């Protein structure tokens, strides 16, 4: 709460994103055994290491939950009809009470997105605007590891446009969700376009090792996926 500050909900959410972006660099490395904010922050401090985009989004998600915000991390994946593009990107979707909407938050690139009026946009809105050629504005200080400035041409229209085809998030957003435990089941929901070539099966089950199972439900229902949180 001291990092978030005493400002409004938008300011608090952005302050926490900026803090994490500056505290832990983006890097791909050995996957932590304990996948929660407290453990990963301690690990990075002890080893001087970074985290991948999913782990950064996990930490930020738990910070938002601890502050009382409805939040989740969303895996953004490509169509990959040839089965050769294994890249994806994980960002946060946070419900802003004052706006009554989900907004796009990306701790890897310290990024958020606005329309021509400066209104903050959510993942669904950004995707729709890319499809329909509407104006998008990327915050001017978006960057990778405070080394490489991001432009909207690359970040939005190249990298993220490719990765906004399939969207997936946990059904339950909570602390320590993806730490592997014997007998644990983790449930996800994946939003697929109706034109996607692989609609089946409706439910997929994958063994993550250590007797942890991931169950994913596929849906075409965008209204369900982006429904407001239930208070």
Coordinates of C-alpha atoms in Angstrom, one line a residue:
X1 CA 0.0 0.0 0.0
X2 CA 2.9 2.4 0.6
X3 CA 4.1 1.7 -3.0
X4 CA 0.6 2.1 -4.4
X5 CA 0.2 5.4 -2.6
X6 CA -2.8 7.3 -1.5
X7 CA -4.0 8.5 -4.9
X8 CA -7.0 7.2 -6.9
X9 CA -7.4 3.7 -8.2
X10 CA -5.7 4.4 -11.6
X11 CA -2.7 6.0 -9.9
X12 CA -2.3 3.1 -7.5
X13 CA -2.5 0.5 -10.2
X14 CA 0.1 2.3 -12.4
X15 CA 2.4 2.9 -9.4
X16 CA 2.5 -0.8 -8.6
X17 CA 3.3 -1.6 -12.3
X18 CA 6.1 0.9 -12.5
X19 CA 7.6 -0.4 -9.2
X20 CA 7.7 -4.0 -10.3
X21 CA 9.0 -3.1 -13.7
X22 CA 11.9 -1.2 -12.1
X23 CA 12.5 -3.8 -9.4
X24 CA 12.8 -7.0 -11.4
X25 CA 14.1 -7.2 -15.0
X26 CA 12.5 -9.4 -17.6
X27 CA 14.6 -12.5 -18.3
X28 CA 13.9 -16.1 -19.3
X29 CA 15.6 -18.6 -16.9
X30 CA 15.0 -21.5 -14.6
X31 CA 11.3 -21.6 -13.5
X32 CA 10.9 -20.9 -9.7
X33 CA 9.6 -23.8 -7.6
X34 CA 7.4 -21.4 -5.6
X35 CA 5.3 -19.3 -8.0
X36 CA 4.0 -16.6 -5.7
X37 CA 4.9 -12.9 -5.2
X38 CA 6.6 -13.3 -1.8
X39 CA 8.8 -16.2 -2.8
X40 CA 9.8 -14.8 -6.3
X41 CA 10.7 -11.4 -4.9
X42 CA 12.9 -13.0 -2.3
X43 CA 14.5 -15.3 -5.0
X44 CA 15.3 -12.4 -7.3
X45 CA 16.8 -10.3 -4.5
X46 CA 18.9 -13.3 -3.3
X47 CA 20.2 -14.3 -6.8
X48 CA 20.1 -11.0 -8.6
X49 CA 18.0 -12.6 -11.4
X50 CA 15.0 -11.7 -13.5
X51 CA 11.7 -13.4 -14.3
X52 CA 9.7 -14.1 -17.5
X53 CA 6.6 -12.3 -18.4
X54 CA 4.2 -14.8 -16.8
X55 CA 6.1 -14.6 -13.5
X56 CA 6.1 -10.8 -13.5
X57 CA 2.4 -10.8 -14.2
X58 CA 1.9 -13.3 -11.4
X59 CA 3.7 -11.0 -8.9
X60 CA 1.8 -7.9 -10.0
X61 CA -1.5 -9.8 -10.0
X62 CA -1.0 -10.8 -6.3
X63 CA -0.1 -7.2 -5.4
X64 CA -3.3 -6.0 -6.9
X65 CA -5.3 -8.7 -5.2
X66 CA -3.7 -7.8 -1.9
X67 CA -4.7 -4.2 -2.4
X68 CA -8.3 -5.3 -3.0
X69 CA -8.5 -4.9 -6.8
X70 CA -10.0 -7.5 -9.0
X71 CA -7.2 -8.7 -11.2
X72 CA -6.0 -11.6 -13.3
X73 CA -3.1 -12.4 -15.7
X74 CA -4.0 -13.2 -19.3
X75 CA -1.9 -15.3 -21.6
X76 CA -2.0 -13.8 -25.1
X77 CA -1.2 -16.3 -27.9
X78 CA -1.0 -16.3 -31.7
X79 CA -3.1 -18.3 -34.1
X80 CA -0.1 -20.4 -35.1
X81 CA -1.9 -22.4 -37.8
X82 CA 1.4 -23.9 -38.9
X83 CA 2.4 -25.0 -35.4
X84 CA 5.7 -23.2 -35.4
X85 CA 5.1 -20.0 -33.3
X86 CA 5.5 -21.0 -29.6
X87 CA 5.8 -17.4 -28.5
X88 CA 3.2 -15.8 -26.2
X89 CA 3.0 -12.9 -23.9
X90 CA 1.4 -12.6 -20.4
X91 CA 0.0 -9.3 -19.1
X92 CA -2.5 -8.2 -16.5
X93 CA -6.1 -7.2 -16.7
X94 CA -7.2 -5.1 -13.8
X95 CA -10.7 -3.9 -12.9
X96 CA -10.7 -0.1 -12.3
X97 CA -13.7 0.8 -10.1
X98 CA -13.7 4.5 -11.1
X99 CA -13.9 3.5 -14.8
X100 CA -16.0 0.3 -14.3
X101 CA -13.9 -1.6 -16.8
X102 CA -10.9 -3.8 -17.2
X103 CA -7.6 -2.1 -18.3
X104 CA -4.4 -3.4 -20.0
X105 CA -1.4 -3.5 -17.7
X106 CA 2.0 -5.0 -18.8
X107 CA 4.8 -5.1 -16.3
X108 CA 7.3 -6.5 -18.7
X109 CA 7.1 -3.4 -20.9
X110 CA 5.8 -0.9 -18.2
X111 CA 2.9 -0.4 -20.7
X112 CA -0.7 0.7 -20.8
X113 CA -2.8 1.7 -23.7
X114 CA -5.2 4.6 -24.3
X115 CA -7.6 5.9 -27.0
X116 CA -7.4 9.3 -28.7
X117 CA -9.1 10.9 -25.6
X118 CA -6.6 9.5 -23.1
X119 CA -9.1 6.9 -21.8
X120 CA -7.4 3.8 -20.6
X121 CA -8.3 0.7 -22.6
X122 CA -8.6 -3.0 -21.8
X123 CA -7.3 -6.0 -23.7
X124 CA -10.7 -6.6 -25.5
X125 CA -10.8 -2.9 -26.6
X126 CA -7.2 -2.9 -27.8
X127 CA -7.8 -6.0 -29.9
X128 CA -11.0 -4.5 -31.4
X129 CA -9.3 -1.3 -32.3
X130 CA -6.4 -3.1 -34.0
X131 CA -8.9 -5.1 -36.0
X132 CA -10.9 -2.0 -37.0
X133 CA -8.0 0.4 -37.5
X134 CA -8.9 2.8 -34.7
X135 CA -6.5 5.1 -32.9
X136 CA -4.3 3.6 -30.1
X137 CA -1.9 5.5 -27.9
X138 CA 0.9 3.7 -26.0
X139 CA 2.3 5.4 -22.9
X140 CA 5.5 7.2 -24.0
X141 CA 7.6 5.7 -21.3
X142 CA 6.9 2.1 -22.2
X143 CA 10.1 0.2 -22.4
X144 CA 11.9 -3.1 -22.0
X145 CA 14.2 -3.3 -18.9
X146 CA 14.7 0.5 -18.9
X147 CA 17.0 -0.1 -21.9
X148 CA 14.8 -0.2 -25.0
X149 CA 11.9 2.2 -25.7
X150 CA 8.8 0.6 -27.1
X151 CA 6.9 2.2 -30.0
X152 CA 3.2 1.5 -30.6
X153 CA 4.1 0.4 -34.2
X154 CA 6.2 -2.5 -32.9
X155 CA 4.7 -3.3 -29.5
X156 CA 1.0 -3.0 -30.5
X157 CA 0.8 -3.5 -34.3
X158 CA 3.5 -6.1 -34.6
X159 CA 4.2 -8.0 -31.4
X160 CA 0.9 -7.8 -29.5
X161 CA -1.3 -7.9 -32.6
X162 CA 0.1 -11.2 -33.5
X163 CA -0.4 -12.5 -29.9
X164 CA -4.0 -11.3 -29.3
X165 CA -5.6 -14.2 -31.2
X166 CA -6.2 -16.6 -28.3
X167 CA -6.6 -15.4 -24.7
X168 CA -6.4 -17.5 -21.6
X169 CA -6.6 -16.8 -17.9
X170 CA -7.2 -18.8 -14.7
X171 CA -10.8 -19.3 -13.6
X172 CA -9.8 -18.5 -10.1
X173 CA -7.4 -15.6 -9.5
X174 CA -5.6 -16.1 -6.2
X175 CA -2.3 -16.3 -4.4
X176 CA 0.2 -19.1 -5.2
X177 CA -2.1 -20.5 -7.9
X178 CA 0.6 -22.1 -10.1
X179 CA 2.9 -23.6 -7.5
X180 CA 2.9 -27.3 -8.2
X181 CA 1.5 -29.5 -5.4
X182 CA 0.6 -33.2 -5.5
X183 CA -3.0 -33.6 -6.3
X184 CA -3.5 -30.0 -7.3
X185 CA -5.9 -29.0 -10.2
X186 CA -5.7 -25.6 -11.8
X187 CA -8.6 -24.5 -14.1
X188 CA -8.3 -22.1 -17.0
X189 CA -10.6 -20.6 -19.5
X190 CA -9.5 -19.9 -23.1
X191 CA -11.3 -17.5 -25.4
X192 CA -11.1 -18.6 -29.0
X193 CA -12.3 -16.7 -32.1
X194 CA -15.1 -18.6 -33.9
X195 CA -12.9 -18.7 -37.0
X196 CA -10.1 -20.6 -35.2
X197 CA -9.4 -23.9 -36.9
X198 CA -9.1 -25.9 -33.7
X199 CA -12.3 -25.6 -31.6
X200 CA -12.2 -29.1 -30.1
X201 CA -11.9 -30.5 -27.5
X202 CA -14.1 -28.3 -25.4
X203 CA -12.1 -29.3 -22.3
X204 CA -8.4 -30.1 -22.3
X205 CA -6.4 -31.8 -19.5
X206 CA -2.6 -31.6 -19.2
X207 CA -0.2 -33.1 -16.7
X208 CA 2.2 -30.4 -15.4
X209 CA 4.3 -32.9 -13.5
X210 CA 4.4 -33.4 -9.7
X211 CA 0.8 -34.7 -10.0
X212 CA -0.5 -31.2 -10.8
X213 CA -3.1 -31.1 -13.5
X214 CA -4.2 -28.1 -15.7
X215 CA -7.7 -28.2 -17.0
X216 CA -8.6 -25.7 -19.7
X217 CA -12.1 -24.9 -21.0
X218 CA -12.4 -23.4 -24.5
X219 CA -15.1 -20.9 -25.2
X220 CA -16.2 -18.4 -28.0
X221 CA -18.1 -16.3 -25.5
X222 CA -16.3 -13.0 -25.2
X223 CA -19.0 -11.6 -22.9
X224 CA -18.4 -14.4 -20.5
X225 CA -14.6 -14.0 -20.6
X226 CA -14.8 -10.2 -20.1
X227 CA -17.7 -10.1 -17.7
X228 CA -17.4 -7.6 -14.8
X229 CA -16.3 -9.1 -11.5
X230 CA -19.1 -10.3 -9.2
X231 CA -19.1 -8.2 -6.0

